[in-house]
């Protein structure tokens, strides 16, 4: 499953379907796919709320798992949520941990933090974070692919990348 | 869209009106289901269904009403319940069994029709009533959507009905108070509902019991009136037309006697004490106050105690008298005890301010009467007190362990009974259990009513108002029972202030026909804007709110002033 543009303008009168949730999970999977060759995505660091939740289950560096309606395996085109599913507090914890795990891997600081509420505001935050993570991930990956590696990524502003990449 | 916004328009959107009635018995049922649910806890408690982040159907709303499923949260009134939630598209057959035959089942289930004995019930809004007349029923829940699930909240013995604009023929609310100063009576509010019900519920309704709560609300989505609670008095079904009549909870006060009582109240806390007594008189009749203002403050540090005597009457009459006479509005004290039921039992004491604005240009059938012009009030000027020493009331031959009740021809308090345990006492009687055979000597302190010269005959003070025109003398003795309740050194200032209050207002009354507002209720104060731009502050005495033919209108009676 490729990247699907996140929906960041949910309103309180909207209904959230399994397709919406699959978009979020697919985008998280997409982020994992593009980042995992370069970064260790640590599932255990600084869980925001849920306890004993392992959002990314690594198996020889191949498999990534988000439990819930289905397990996110190596197959990128999977469907994680179906109409017959009911989202649980554990699922929510895993989703939030996934966001944090990816952010930690690329040293991205969230401006807004997601919570466990089924509100338009919260899902706008969650989907905005996935969009931010993709934008930042692309900048970071550009550094890895640069001609001259000069050190850790250095990100100082919204779209201004000054890490010394592409130096000649 | 709010009621006030819509009422400001020439043409108003029709109100949404909802009425429901659920009467469940405690009969125990056992359940056996034919299918494995997606989620389930129990089917007994009528707790609300917990709104979950459920992808079935159209998914879940993002308005914050839904929560993720948490298996550690158990069903409760606060957290709601799971009930029975099928897999999407699936039906289920539930076999219900009781130890004895039951007349009908009340079921709350969405996303389905129910088939019983070859008859399919559609219900309304997920509410079903199914006549059974057996101790077992096999109910087939037919899923009405391939991509949604059946959600069963409860299956109980009883009756459950719910109506909205689609099936209501008419709803008439008669919300009442009595703002008269002379011989007030308690007014019970009523509701009458006429509606269509799709299923045959004749047998269920024929066996329905009284006092089942009827819940009513009207308004617009997001601005619905608070639910008003009435209690079923009469139910009829002719074919599919249902007629329900109910009264508000205050009817219980009309049936509940108030035994005489003698007490002493701290002067500085007299209004607190009276307010507390008023509250306990109401709640003692079995009425649950949905709103109660905190008690008024103490007014000074005076530690004098004043005797207070309550004559035997009904609780309704006591409350009616108190609301008419207890109002005090001076530079030092403002005490406006008001109890309104009208389906939302509310008790307060602070002086109300204008809550609504009604324009005369929006009204028809306007009638203004001048009535009850009170210019003089004749007040019995009496004290109540009890003797310092106990005196012998009666010597009674008794047998051991027998219970005796002795009625008293004159009131006493602070009883002692030799060789006995007092079980209950009030100024009108004493009940005791003899601990040994022989003679029990009943002693008590005599309660006396007299004027300061102690000749035990009241003299009267006439309070006059400086006014011209029609005059009317109100003799407070017309308050049969009321005067006795109020008098004494405590009663004296109360009647005095109450009487002054009566003279200063409530002589002008009127009525009009208006578009109506389901939030309004008796004793609400409103600003009446007349055609010439002048305004009057008025108090609503009664509202008859009628929803009929898709529209709503109200007949309102009022009195000028904050009554």
PDB file of N, CA and C in Angstrom, chain A residues 10-19 21 81-90 92 116-121 123, chain B residues 38-39 52-72 85-88 147 149:
ATOM      1  N   UNK A  10     -11.064  16.532   9.442  1.00  0.00           N
ATOM      2  CA  UNK A  10     -12.242  15.860   9.994  1.00  0.00           C
ATOM      3  C   UNK A  10     -13.046  16.867  10.813  1.00  0.00           C
ATOM      4  N   UNK A  11     -14.363  16.744  10.773  1.00  0.00           N
ATOM      5  CA  UNK A  11     -15.200  17.601  11.621  1.00  0.00           C
ATOM      6  C   UNK A  11     -16.000  16.711  12.574  1.00  0.00           C
ATOM      7  N   UNK A  12     -16.471  17.294  13.682  1.00  0.00           N
ATOM      8  CA  UNK A  12     -17.187  16.481  14.675  1.00  0.00           C
ATOM      9  C   UNK A  12     -18.419  15.778  14.109  1.00  0.00           C
ATOM     10  N   UNK A  13     -18.963  16.284  13.018  1.00  0.00           N
ATOM     11  CA  UNK A  13     -20.152  15.638  12.453  1.00  0.00           C
ATOM     12  C   UNK A  13     -19.786  14.490  11.510  1.00  0.00           C
ATOM     13  N   UNK A  14     -18.487  14.324  11.235  1.00  0.00           N
ATOM     14  CA  UNK A  14     -18.058  13.234  10.344  1.00  0.00           C
ATOM     15  C   UNK A  14     -18.101  11.889  11.065  1.00  0.00           C
ATOM     16  N   UNK A  15     -18.263  10.835  10.266  1.00  0.00           N
ATOM     17  CA  UNK A  15     -18.148   9.479  10.793  1.00  0.00           C
ATOM     18  C   UNK A  15     -16.831   8.875  10.330  1.00  0.00           C
ATOM     19  N   UNK A  16     -16.181   8.172  11.200  1.00  0.00           N
ATOM     20  CA  UNK A  16     -14.867   7.607  10.945  1.00  0.00           C
ATOM     21  C   UNK A  16     -15.044   6.114  10.670  1.00  0.00           C
ATOM     22  N   UNK A  17     -14.555   5.674   9.512  1.00  0.00           N
ATOM     23  CA  UNK A  17     -14.797   4.294   9.093  1.00  0.00           C
ATOM     24  C   UNK A  17     -13.519   3.469   9.157  1.00  0.00           C
ATOM     25  N   UNK A  18     -13.671   2.180   8.870  1.00  0.00           N
ATOM     26  CA  UNK A  18     -12.500   1.312   8.824  1.00  0.00           C
ATOM     27  C   UNK A  18     -11.563   1.743   7.699  1.00  0.00           C
ATOM     28  N   UNK A  19     -12.094   2.332   6.638  1.00  0.00           N
ATOM     29  CA  UNK A  19     -11.234   2.820   5.551  1.00  0.00           C
ATOM     30  C   UNK A  19     -10.343   3.960   6.035  1.00  0.00           C
ATOM     31  N   UNK A  21      -9.300   4.347   9.085  1.00  0.00           N
ATOM     32  CA  UNK A  21      -8.272   3.769   9.956  1.00  0.00           C
ATOM     33  C   UNK A  21      -7.216   3.034   9.123  1.00  0.00           C
ATOM     34  N   UNK A  81      -8.128  -3.167   9.048  1.00  0.00           N
ATOM     35  CA  UNK A  81      -9.418  -3.018   9.730  1.00  0.00           C
ATOM     36  C   UNK A  81     -10.564  -3.323   8.798  1.00  0.00           C
ATOM     37  N   UNK A  82     -11.542  -4.023   9.338  1.00  0.00           N
ATOM     38  CA  UNK A  82     -12.748  -4.354   8.578  1.00  0.00           C
ATOM     39  C   UNK A  82     -13.955  -3.750   9.269  1.00  0.00           C
ATOM     40  N   UNK A  83     -15.056  -3.757   8.552  1.00  0.00           N
ATOM     41  CA  UNK A  83     -16.266  -3.100   9.074  1.00  0.00           C
ATOM     42  C   UNK A  83     -16.785  -3.789  10.334  1.00  0.00           C
ATOM     43  N   UNK A  84     -16.477  -5.044  10.499  1.00  0.00           N
ATOM     44  CA  UNK A  84     -16.993  -5.773  11.661  1.00  0.00           C
ATOM     45  C   UNK A  84     -16.139  -5.548  12.907  1.00  0.00           C
ATOM     46  N   UNK A  85     -15.077  -4.770  12.772  1.00  0.00           N
ATOM     47  CA  UNK A  85     -14.161  -4.583  13.901  1.00  0.00           C
ATOM     48  C   UNK A  85     -14.617  -3.458  14.830  1.00  0.00           C
ATOM     49  N   UNK A  86     -14.193  -3.580  16.073  1.00  0.00           N
ATOM     50  CA  UNK A  86     -14.424  -2.541  17.081  1.00  0.00           C
ATOM     51  C   UNK A  86     -13.061  -2.152  17.637  1.00  0.00           C
ATOM     52  N   UNK A  87     -12.748  -0.897  17.575  1.00  0.00           N
ATOM     53  CA  UNK A  87     -11.430  -0.412  17.986  1.00  0.00           C
ATOM     54  C   UNK A  87     -11.321  -0.439  19.506  1.00  0.00           C
ATOM     55  N   UNK A  88     -10.172  -0.909  19.991  1.00  0.00           N
ATOM     56  CA  UNK A  88     -10.021  -1.062  21.440  1.00  0.00           C
ATOM     57  C   UNK A  88      -9.006  -0.064  21.999  1.00  0.00           C
ATOM     58  N   UNK A  89      -8.981   0.010  23.297  1.00  0.00           N
ATOM     59  CA  UNK A  89      -8.027   0.897  23.961  1.00  0.00           C
ATOM     60  C   UNK A  89      -6.599   0.437  23.678  1.00  0.00           C
ATOM     61  N   UNK A  90      -6.410  -0.883  23.567  1.00  0.00           N
ATOM     62  CA  UNK A  90      -5.078  -1.403  23.250  1.00  0.00           C
ATOM     63  C   UNK A  90      -4.680  -0.998  21.831  1.00  0.00           C
ATOM     64  N   UNK A  92      -5.608   1.610  20.274  1.00  0.00           N
ATOM     65  CA  UNK A  92      -5.286   3.038  20.301  1.00  0.00           C
ATOM     66  C   UNK A  92      -3.870   3.247  20.842  1.00  0.00           C
ATOM     67  N   UNK A 116      -6.327   9.635  23.467  1.00  0.00           N
ATOM     68  CA  UNK A 116      -7.168   8.447  23.275  1.00  0.00           C
ATOM     69  C   UNK A 116      -8.631   8.805  22.992  1.00  0.00           C
ATOM     70  N   UNK A 117      -8.882   9.990  22.511  1.00  0.00           N
ATOM     71  CA  UNK A 117     -10.262  10.412  22.301  1.00  0.00           C
ATOM     72  C   UNK A 117     -10.677  10.237  20.843  1.00  0.00           C
ATOM     73  N   UNK A 118     -11.921   9.806  20.668  1.00  0.00           N
ATOM     74  CA  UNK A 118     -12.456   9.611  19.316  1.00  0.00           C
ATOM     75  C   UNK A 118     -13.070  10.919  18.838  1.00  0.00           C
ATOM     76  N   UNK A 119     -12.228  11.927  18.704  1.00  0.00           N
ATOM     77  CA  UNK A 119     -12.717  13.236  18.272  1.00  0.00           C
ATOM     78  C   UNK A 119     -12.091  13.613  16.938  1.00  0.00           C
ATOM     79  N   UNK A 120     -12.779  14.519  16.252  1.00  0.00           N
ATOM     80  CA  UNK A 120     -12.230  15.014  14.989  1.00  0.00           C
ATOM     81  C   UNK A 120     -10.880  15.673  15.248  1.00  0.00           C
ATOM     82  N   UNK A 121     -10.786  16.421  16.315  1.00  0.00           N
ATOM     83  CA  UNK A 121      -9.546  17.129  16.632  1.00  0.00           C
ATOM     84  C   UNK A 121      -8.387  16.138  16.797  1.00  0.00           C
ATOM     85  N   UNK A 123      -8.112  13.025  15.662  1.00  0.00           N
ATOM     86  CA  UNK A 123      -7.723  12.341  14.421  1.00  0.00           C
ATOM     87  C   UNK A 123      -7.095  13.315  13.428  1.00  0.00           C
TER      88      UNK A 123
ATOM     89  N   UNK B  38     -20.363 -10.425  18.677  1.00  0.00           N
ATOM     90  CA  UNK B  38     -19.076  -9.743  18.569  1.00  0.00           C
ATOM     91  C   UNK B  38     -18.637  -9.306  19.961  1.00  0.00           C
ATOM     92  N   UNK B  39     -19.548  -8.714  20.711  1.00  0.00           N
ATOM     93  CA  UNK B  39     -19.295  -8.320  22.103  1.00  0.00           C
ATOM     94  C   UNK B  39     -20.586  -8.540  22.892  1.00  0.00           C
ATOM     95  N   UNK B  52     -19.192   2.949  21.311  1.00  0.00           N
ATOM     96  CA  UNK B  52     -17.835   2.469  21.061  1.00  0.00           C
ATOM     97  C   UNK B  52     -17.330   2.952  19.703  1.00  0.00           C
ATOM     98  N   UNK B  53     -16.005   2.876  19.539  1.00  0.00           N
ATOM     99  CA  UNK B  53     -15.392   3.170  18.239  1.00  0.00           C
ATOM    100  C   UNK B  53     -15.617   1.928  17.365  1.00  0.00           C
ATOM    101  N   UNK B  54     -16.814   1.848  16.833  1.00  0.00           N
ATOM    102  CA  UNK B  54     -17.291   0.660  16.128  1.00  0.00           C
ATOM    103  C   UNK B  54     -17.375   0.997  14.643  1.00  0.00           C
ATOM    104  N   UNK B  55     -16.718   0.203  13.817  1.00  0.00           N
ATOM    105  CA  UNK B  55     -16.697   0.485  12.385  1.00  0.00           C
ATOM    106  C   UNK B  55     -17.946  -0.012  11.667  1.00  0.00           C
ATOM    107  N   UNK B  56     -18.808  -0.719  12.352  1.00  0.00           N
ATOM    108  CA  UNK B  56     -20.017  -1.245  11.715  1.00  0.00           C
ATOM    109  C   UNK B  56     -20.880  -0.101  11.199  1.00  0.00           C
ATOM    110  N   UNK B  57     -21.692  -0.415  10.180  1.00  0.00           N
ATOM    111  CA  UNK B  57     -22.572   0.604   9.614  1.00  0.00           C
ATOM    112  C   UNK B  57     -21.766   1.712   8.972  1.00  0.00           C
ATOM    113  N   UNK B  58     -22.009   2.930   9.404  1.00  0.00           N
ATOM    114  CA  UNK B  58     -21.294   4.083   8.849  1.00  0.00           C
ATOM    115  C   UNK B  58     -20.055   4.443   9.641  1.00  0.00           C
ATOM    116  N   UNK B  59     -19.620   3.587  10.551  1.00  0.00           N
ATOM    117  CA  UNK B  59     -18.500   3.938  11.414  1.00  0.00           C
ATOM    118  C   UNK B  59     -18.989   4.700  12.625  1.00  0.00           C
ATOM    119  N   UNK B  60     -18.059   5.355  13.311  1.00  0.00           N
ATOM    120  CA  UNK B  60     -18.445   6.071  14.538  1.00  0.00           C
ATOM    121  C   UNK B  60     -18.264   7.575  14.359  1.00  0.00           C
ATOM    122  N   UNK B  61     -19.083   8.389  15.037  1.00  0.00           N
ATOM    123  CA  UNK B  61     -18.968   9.837  14.900  1.00  0.00           C
ATOM    124  C   UNK B  61     -17.723  10.364  15.614  1.00  0.00           C
ATOM    125  N   UNK B  62     -17.220  11.468  15.113  1.00  0.00           N
ATOM    126  CA  UNK B  62     -16.016  12.068  15.711  1.00  0.00           C
ATOM    127  C   UNK B  62     -16.384  13.226  16.629  1.00  0.00           C
ATOM    128  N   UNK B  63     -17.530  13.123  17.258  1.00  0.00           N
ATOM    129  CA  UNK B  63     -17.970  14.207  18.146  1.00  0.00           C
ATOM    130  C   UNK B  63     -17.567  13.964  19.599  1.00  0.00           C
ATOM    131  N   UNK B  64     -16.768  12.958  19.832  1.00  0.00           N
ATOM    132  CA  UNK B  64     -16.296  12.696  21.192  1.00  0.00           C
ATOM    133  C   UNK B  64     -17.219  11.810  21.996  1.00  0.00           C
ATOM    134  N   UNK B  65     -18.310  11.366  21.383  1.00  0.00           N
ATOM    135  CA  UNK B  65     -19.277  10.550  22.140  1.00  0.00           C
ATOM    136  C   UNK B  65     -18.849   9.091  22.254  1.00  0.00           C
ATOM    137  N   UNK B  66     -17.908   8.666  21.435  1.00  0.00           N
ATOM    138  CA  UNK B  66     -17.520   7.247  21.424  1.00  0.00           C
ATOM    139  C   UNK B  66     -16.176   7.045  22.124  1.00  0.00           C
ATOM    140  N   UNK B  67     -16.029   5.863  22.656  1.00  0.00           N
ATOM    141  CA  UNK B  67     -14.779   5.521  23.346  1.00  0.00           C
ATOM    142  C   UNK B  67     -14.264   4.204  22.775  1.00  0.00           C
ATOM    143  N   UNK B  68     -12.953   3.975  22.857  1.00  0.00           N
ATOM    144  CA  UNK B  68     -12.460   2.664  22.449  1.00  0.00           C
ATOM    145  C   UNK B  68     -12.947   1.599  23.426  1.00  0.00           C
ATOM    146  N   UNK B  69     -13.168   0.411  22.904  1.00  0.00           N
ATOM    147  CA  UNK B  69     -13.613  -0.678  23.778  1.00  0.00           C
ATOM    148  C   UNK B  69     -12.502  -1.028  24.758  1.00  0.00           C
ATOM    149  N   UNK B  70     -12.861  -1.099  26.024  1.00  0.00           N
ATOM    150  CA  UNK B  70     -11.902  -1.446  27.069  1.00  0.00           C
ATOM    151  C   UNK B  70     -12.525  -2.578  27.883  1.00  0.00           C
ATOM    152  N   UNK B  71     -11.941  -3.753  27.770  1.00  0.00           N
ATOM    153  CA  UNK B  71     -12.531  -4.931  28.417  1.00  0.00           C
ATOM    154  C   UNK B  71     -12.508  -4.824  29.934  1.00  0.00           C
ATOM    155  N   UNK B  72     -11.717  -3.884  30.452  1.00  0.00           N
ATOM    156  CA  UNK B  72     -11.625  -3.761  31.910  1.00  0.00           C
ATOM    157  C   UNK B  72     -12.727  -2.872  32.490  1.00  0.00           C
ATOM    158  N   UNK B  85     -24.039  -7.391  21.043  1.00  0.00           N
ATOM    159  CA  UNK B  85     -23.696  -6.781  19.748  1.00  0.00           C
ATOM    160  C   UNK B  85     -23.327  -7.898  18.787  1.00  0.00           C
ATOM    161  N   UNK B  86     -24.158  -8.084  17.784  1.00  0.00           N
ATOM    162  CA  UNK B  86     -23.928  -9.184  16.837  1.00  0.00           C
ATOM    163  C   UNK B  86     -22.785  -8.835  15.890  1.00  0.00           C
ATOM    164  N   UNK B  87     -22.313  -9.825  15.148  1.00  0.00           N
ATOM    165  CA  UNK B  87     -21.444  -9.538  14.019  1.00  0.00           C
ATOM    166  C   UNK B  87     -22.301  -8.885  12.934  1.00  0.00           C
ATOM    167  N   UNK B  88     -21.645  -8.122  12.053  1.00  0.00           N
ATOM    168  CA  UNK B  88     -22.446  -7.373  11.077  1.00  0.00           C
ATOM    169  C   UNK B  88     -23.213  -8.339  10.173  1.00  0.00           C
ATOM    170  N   UNK B 147     -24.465  -4.633   6.596  1.00  0.00           N
ATOM    171  CA  UNK B 147     -23.173  -4.130   7.062  1.00  0.00           C
ATOM    172  C   UNK B 147     -23.267  -3.449   8.432  1.00  0.00           C
ATOM    173  N   UNK B 149     -24.639  -4.058  12.749  1.00  0.00           N
ATOM    174  CA  UNK B 149     -24.888  -5.114  13.724  1.00  0.00           C
ATOM    175  C   UNK B 149     -26.162  -4.828  14.523  1.00  0.00           C
TER     176      UNK B 149
END
